[in-house]
Coordinates of C-alpha atoms and ligand atoms in Angstrom, one line a residue:
X1 CA 15.4 98.5 -4.5
X2 CA 18.1 96.3 -5.8
X3 CA 15.7 94.6 -8.1
X4 CA 16.6 94.1 -11.7
X5 CA 14.1 95.5 -14.1
X6 CA 13.2 93.6 -17.3
X7 CA 13.9 90.0 -17.7
X8 CA 17.0 88.2 -18.7
X9 CA 15.9 84.9 -20.1
X10 CA 16.7 81.7 -18.3
X11 CA 16.5 79.2 -21.2
X12 CA 16.9 75.6 -20.5
X13 CA 16.9 72.9 -23.1
X14 CA 15.9 69.9 -21.3
X15 CA 16.2 66.4 -22.5
X16 CA 14.0 63.9 -20.8
X17 CA 14.1 60.2 -21.3
X18 CA 10.7 58.9 -20.7
X19 CA 9.3 55.4 -20.1
X20 CA 9.8 53.5 -23.4
X21 CA 6.5 53.0 -25.1
X22 CA 5.9 51.2 -28.4
X23 CA 5.3 54.3 -30.4
X24 CA 8.4 55.9 -29.0
X25 CA 10.7 53.0 -29.9
X26 CA 12.5 55.0 -32.5
X27 CA 13.4 57.8 -30.2
X28 CA 12.4 57.6 -26.6
X29 CA 13.9 61.0 -25.7
X30 CA 12.0 64.3 -25.8
X31 CA 13.2 67.8 -25.7
X32 CA 11.5 70.8 -24.3
X33 CA 12.6 74.4 -24.0
X34 CA 11.7 75.9 -20.7
X35 CA 11.9 79.6 -20.0
X36 CA 11.4 80.8 -16.4
X37 CA 10.6 84.5 -15.6
X38 CA 11.8 86.5 -13.7
X39 CA 15.4 85.3 -13.7
X40 CA 15.9 86.3 -10.0
X41 CA 12.6 85.4 -8.4
X42 CA 11.6 87.0 -5.1
X43 CA 8.7 86.2 -2.6
X44 CA 5.6 87.8 -4.1
X45 CA 6.6 87.4 -7.7
X46 CA 4.4 85.7 -10.2
X47 CA 6.6 83.0 -11.7
X48 CA 6.1 82.3 -15.4
X49 CA 7.1 79.1 -17.0
X50 CA 7.0 79.2 -20.8
X51 CA 7.3 76.1 -22.9
X52 CA 6.8 75.0 -26.5
X53 CA 4.3 72.3 -25.5
X54 CA 1.5 71.9 -23.0
X55 CA 3.0 70.9 -19.6
X56 CA 2.0 70.9 -16.0
X57 CA 4.3 72.6 -13.4
X58 CA 4.6 71.1 -10.0
X59 CA 5.9 73.4 -7.2
X60 CA 5.6 73.0 -3.5
X61 CA 3.2 70.1 -3.9
X62 CA 0.8 72.0 -6.1
X63 CA 0.2 71.3 -9.9
X64 CA -0.2 74.4 -12.1
X65 CA -1.6 74.1 -15.7
X66 CA -0.2 75.8 -18.7
X67 CA -2.3 77.6 -21.3
X68 CA -1.5 78.4 -24.9
X69 CA -0.4 82.1 -25.4
X70 CA 0.8 81.9 -29.0
X71 CA 1.5 79.3 -31.6
X72 CA 4.0 76.8 -30.0
X73 CA 4.1 78.8 -26.7
X74 CA 2.5 77.7 -23.5
X75 CA 2.6 79.5 -20.1
X76 CA 2.0 78.4 -16.6
X77 CA 1.7 80.9 -13.7
X78 CA 3.1 79.9 -10.3
X79 CA 2.5 82.3 -7.4
X80 CA 5.4 82.8 -4.9
X81 CA 3.9 83.7 -1.5
X82 CA 5.3 86.6 0.4
X83 CA 6.0 84.2 3.2
X84 CA 8.4 82.0 1.2
X85 CA 11.8 81.4 2.7
X86 CA 14.7 82.3 0.6
X87 CA 16.4 79.0 -0.6
X88 CA 16.5 76.7 -3.6
X89 CA 13.3 74.9 -4.5
X90 CA 12.8 72.1 -7.1
X91 CA 10.5 73.2 -9.9
X92 CA 9.2 70.2 -11.8
X93 CA 8.0 70.4 -15.4
X94 CA 5.8 67.5 -16.3
X95 CA 5.0 66.4 -19.9
X96 CA 3.6 63.0 -20.6
X97 CA 6.0 60.5 -19.2
X98 CA 8.7 63.1 -18.8
X99 CA 9.6 65.1 -15.7
X100 CA 12.3 67.7 -15.7
X101 CA 13.4 69.2 -12.5
X102 CA 14.8 72.8 -12.5
X103 CA 16.4 74.3 -9.4
X104 CA 14.7 77.5 -8.5
X105 CA 16.5 79.9 -6.2
X106 CA 14.1 82.3 -4.4
X107 CA 16.1 85.3 -3.2
X108 CA 15.4 87.0 0.1
X109 CA 13.1 90.0 0.2
X110 CA 12.3 92.3 3.2
X111 CA 8.8 93.4 3.9
X112 CA 7.9 96.1 6.4
X113 CA 5.9 95.9 9.6
X114 CA 2.7 97.9 10.2
X115 CA 1.2 98.5 13.6
X116 CA -2.6 98.8 13.6
X117 CA -4.8 99.8 16.5
X118 CA -8.4 98.8 16.5
X119 CA -11.1 99.2 19.1
X120 CA -11.8 96.0 21.0
X121 CA -15.1 95.4 19.1
X122 CA -13.5 95.8 15.7
X123 CA -10.4 93.7 16.6
X124 CA -12.7 90.9 17.6
X125 CA -14.4 90.8 14.2
X126 CA -13.6 87.5 12.5
X127 CA -14.4 86.4 9.0
X128 CA -17.6 84.4 8.9
X129 CA -17.4 80.9 7.3
X130 CA -19.7 82.2 4.6
X131 CA -17.3 84.9 3.4
X132 CA -14.2 82.8 3.9
X133 CA -15.5 80.0 1.7
X134 CA -17.0 82.3 -0.9
X135 CA -13.9 84.4 -1.3
X136 CA -11.5 81.4 -1.2
X137 CA -13.3 79.6 -4.0
X138 CA -13.8 82.8 -6.1
X139 CA -10.1 83.5 -5.8
X140 CA -9.3 80.0 -7.1
X141 CA -11.4 80.4 -10.2
X142 CA -9.6 78.9 -13.2
X143 CA -10.8 79.8 -16.7
X144 CA -8.7 78.8 -19.7
X145 CA -9.2 82.2 -21.5
X146 CA -6.9 85.1 -21.0
X147 CA -9.2 88.1 -20.5
X148 CA -6.5 90.6 -19.3
X149 CA -4.2 92.9 -21.2
X150 CA -1.0 94.2 -19.8
X151 CA -0.2 96.4 -18.0
X152 CA -2.9 96.3 -15.4
X153 CA -4.3 99.7 -14.5
X154 CA -4.5 101.0 -10.9
X155 CA -8.1 100.5 -9.7
X156 CA -8.1 103.7 -7.7
X157 CA -6.6 107.2 -8.2
X158 CA -5.7 107.3 -4.5
X159 CA -2.1 107.0 -3.2
X160 CA -0.9 103.6 -2.0
X161 CA -1.1 103.8 1.8
X162 CA -0.1 100.2 2.5
X163 CA 2.1 98.1 0.1
X164 CA 2.2 94.4 -0.6
X165 CA 3.7 91.9 1.8
X166 CA 3.6 94.0 5.0
X167 CA 3.4 92.0 8.2
X168 CA 1.0 93.5 10.7
X169 CA 0.4 93.8 14.4
X170 CA -3.2 94.4 15.6
X171 CA -3.1 96.1 18.9
X172 CA 0.5 95.0 19.4
X173 CA -0.1 91.3 18.6
X174 CA 1.7 89.9 15.4
X175 CA -0.7 88.2 13.0
X176 CA 0.6 84.7 12.3
X177 CA 0.9 83.5 8.7
X178 CA -0.2 87.0 7.7
X179 CA 1.0 89.3 4.9
X180 CA -0.7 92.2 3.4
X181 CA -2.3 90.5 0.4
X182 CA -2.4 93.6 -1.9
X183 CA -2.4 97.3 -1.9
X184 CA -4.5 99.8 0.2
X185 CA -5.4 103.0 -1.7
X186 CA -6.2 106.1 0.4
X187 CA -9.4 107.3 -1.2
X188 CA -12.6 109.0 0.1
X189 CA -15.9 107.3 0.7
X190 CA -17.7 107.1 -2.7
X191 CA -14.6 107.4 -4.9
X192 CA -14.7 105.3 -8.0
X193 CA -13.0 101.9 -8.4
X194 CA -12.2 100.8 -11.9
X195 CA -11.4 97.3 -13.3
X196 CA -7.6 97.1 -13.8
X197 CA -8.1 94.6 -16.6
X198 CA -10.9 92.8 -18.4
X199 CA -12.5 90.0 -16.5
X200 CA -15.7 88.3 -15.3
X201 CA -17.4 89.1 -12.0
X202 CA -17.3 85.9 -10.0
X203 CA -18.2 87.2 -6.6
X204 CA -20.4 89.9 -5.2
X205 CA -20.5 89.7 -1.4
X206 CA -22.3 92.1 0.9
X207 CA -22.3 92.8 4.6
X208 CA -26.0 91.8 4.7
X209 CA -25.0 88.4 3.4
X210 CA -22.4 87.7 6.1
X211 CA -19.3 89.5 4.7
X212 CA -18.5 90.8 8.2
X213 CA -14.7 91.2 8.0
X214 CA -14.2 92.1 4.3
X215 CA -17.4 94.1 4.0
X216 CA -18.9 94.6 0.5
X217 CA -16.6 92.5 -1.7
X218 CA -16.0 92.0 -5.4
X219 CA -13.9 89.4 -7.1
X220 CA -13.0 89.5 -10.8
X221 CA -11.7 86.5 -12.8
X222 CA -9.1 87.6 -15.3
X223 CA -8.6 84.1 -16.6
X224 CA -5.8 81.5 -16.6
X225 CA -5.8 81.4 -12.8
X226 CA -5.6 85.2 -12.3
X227 CA -8.2 86.9 -10.1
X228 CA -8.5 90.2 -8.2
X229 CA -10.4 91.3 -5.1
X230 CA -11.8 94.6 -3.9
X231 CA -13.0 94.9 -0.3
X232 CA -14.5 97.4 2.1
X233 CA -16.6 98.9 -0.7
X234 CA -19.6 101.2 -0.1
X235 CA -21.3 100.1 -3.4
X236 CA -20.9 97.5 -6.1
X237 CA -21.9 98.5 -9.6
X238 CA -21.7 95.2 -11.4
X239 CA -23.4 91.9 -11.2
X240 CA -22.1 88.3 -10.8
X241 CA -21.4 86.7 -14.2
X242 CA -21.0 90.1 -15.9
X243 CA -18.0 90.7 -18.2
X244 CA -16.2 94.0 -17.4
X245 CA -13.7 96.0 -19.5
X246 CA -10.4 97.4 -18.3
X247 CA -11.2 100.9 -17.0
X248 CA -14.9 100.2 -16.3
X249 CA -16.2 101.6 -13.1
X250 CA -17.1 98.6 -11.0
X251 CA -17.6 99.9 -7.4
X252 CA -17.3 102.8 -5.0
X253 CA -14.8 103.1 -2.1
X254 CA -16.1 102.6 1.4
X255 CA -15.3 101.4 4.9
X256 CA -17.6 98.4 5.3
X257 CA -16.3 95.4 7.3
X258 CA -13.2 95.7 9.5
X259 CA -11.7 98.9 8.0
X260 CA -10.0 101.6 9.9
X261 CA -11.5 104.2 7.6
X262 CA -12.6 104.6 3.9
X263 CA -10.0 103.0 1.6
X264 CA -9.8 100.5 -1.1
X265 CA -8.0 97.2 -0.4
X266 CA -7.1 95.6 -3.7
X267 CA -5.3 92.2 -4.3
X268 CA -4.2 90.2 -7.3
X269 CA -4.1 86.4 -6.9
X270 CA -2.7 83.6 -9.0
X271 CA -4.3 80.2 -8.3
X272 CA -5.6 81.5 -5.0
X273 CA -2.3 82.9 -3.7
X274 CA -1.9 86.7 -3.3
X275 CA 1.0 88.0 -5.5
X276 CA 2.6 91.4 -5.8
X277 CA 0.5 93.7 -8.0
X278 CA 3.6 95.6 -9.0
X279 CA 4.5 92.9 -11.6
X280 CA 1.1 93.3 -13.2
X281 CA 1.0 97.1 -13.1
X282 CA 4.4 97.2 -14.7
X283 CA 3.5 94.6 -17.3
X284 CA 6.3 92.3 -16.2
X285 CA 4.5 89.2 -17.3
X286 CA 5.8 87.2 -20.2
X287 CA 5.3 87.2 -23.2
X288 CA 2.7 89.3 -25.0
X289 CA 1.9 93.0 -24.5
X290 CA -1.7 92.4 -25.4
X291 CA -4.3 89.8 -24.3
X292 CA -6.4 87.4 -26.2
X293 CA -3.3 85.6 -27.5
X294 CA -4.9 82.3 -26.6
X295 CA -7.7 83.1 -29.0
X296 CA -5.1 84.1 -31.6
X297 CA -3.3 80.9 -31.1
X298 CA -6.4 78.8 -31.4
X299 CA -7.3 80.6 -34.7
X300 CA -4.0 80.2 -36.3
X301 CA -4.0 76.5 -35.4
X302 CA -7.4 76.0 -37.1
Ligands
ZN401 ZN1 -5.4 96.1 2.8

């Protein structure tokens, strides 16, 4: 694969000179330690920016918040789309009047091409505005708590039949701006689907309510901008607003919506952008092996 496992730390001690304010007259410079994981980011990775203080991270014209993960440790998650071009990008760390710019080199990554044949009727199926809006907003859910613990579990016991990032042709026509936003698990109709990590149910969508393309759909909010989606389900076993535990059975595999057969499509998102589940299944997310560190940090501060 050519990918390095584990993380070498990229530690940057940044000195920013902010706008001089009255209370800063003694020392107008501020230091911040910024650690960026992984050290050799690829399209699809979840970028993690760890700082000593609360900051915002600006990347590709989007601002990403940081959340406390331990005493004196804050983390922002920045999704790298599978469609990113390999080159150097400016990553800006914003803290009060200070802005630090870090050059971030995104290395090239190859994704496969998958050819899919659908009957004319199925190929013509489009997402309804109802499902697009509901799914889009559910996947952008932002809760300050961290519900998850690493590593994420596989939601299905089936083998992975389609990996993350694949480009697709439908009946010979390449889908533009498309990449496979998750994993497909080969599993029979009615097989169980479990929650890969703790979270809150933020969307239950059904074919009857207009989820024509995705079929019966479930979205979990794992907190701090991380969500996961389950589509083409035959049954959903949880209700909107419910908290689920890691390993809890949440749904049954099906072939509802535009599916070529019974399977589970599962995706993980950070701030609404699909990222490679491999980082989460392998626990390659800095910096704690267990969750609820934000709660621990809040406690120790009080
Ligand atoms: Zn899929």
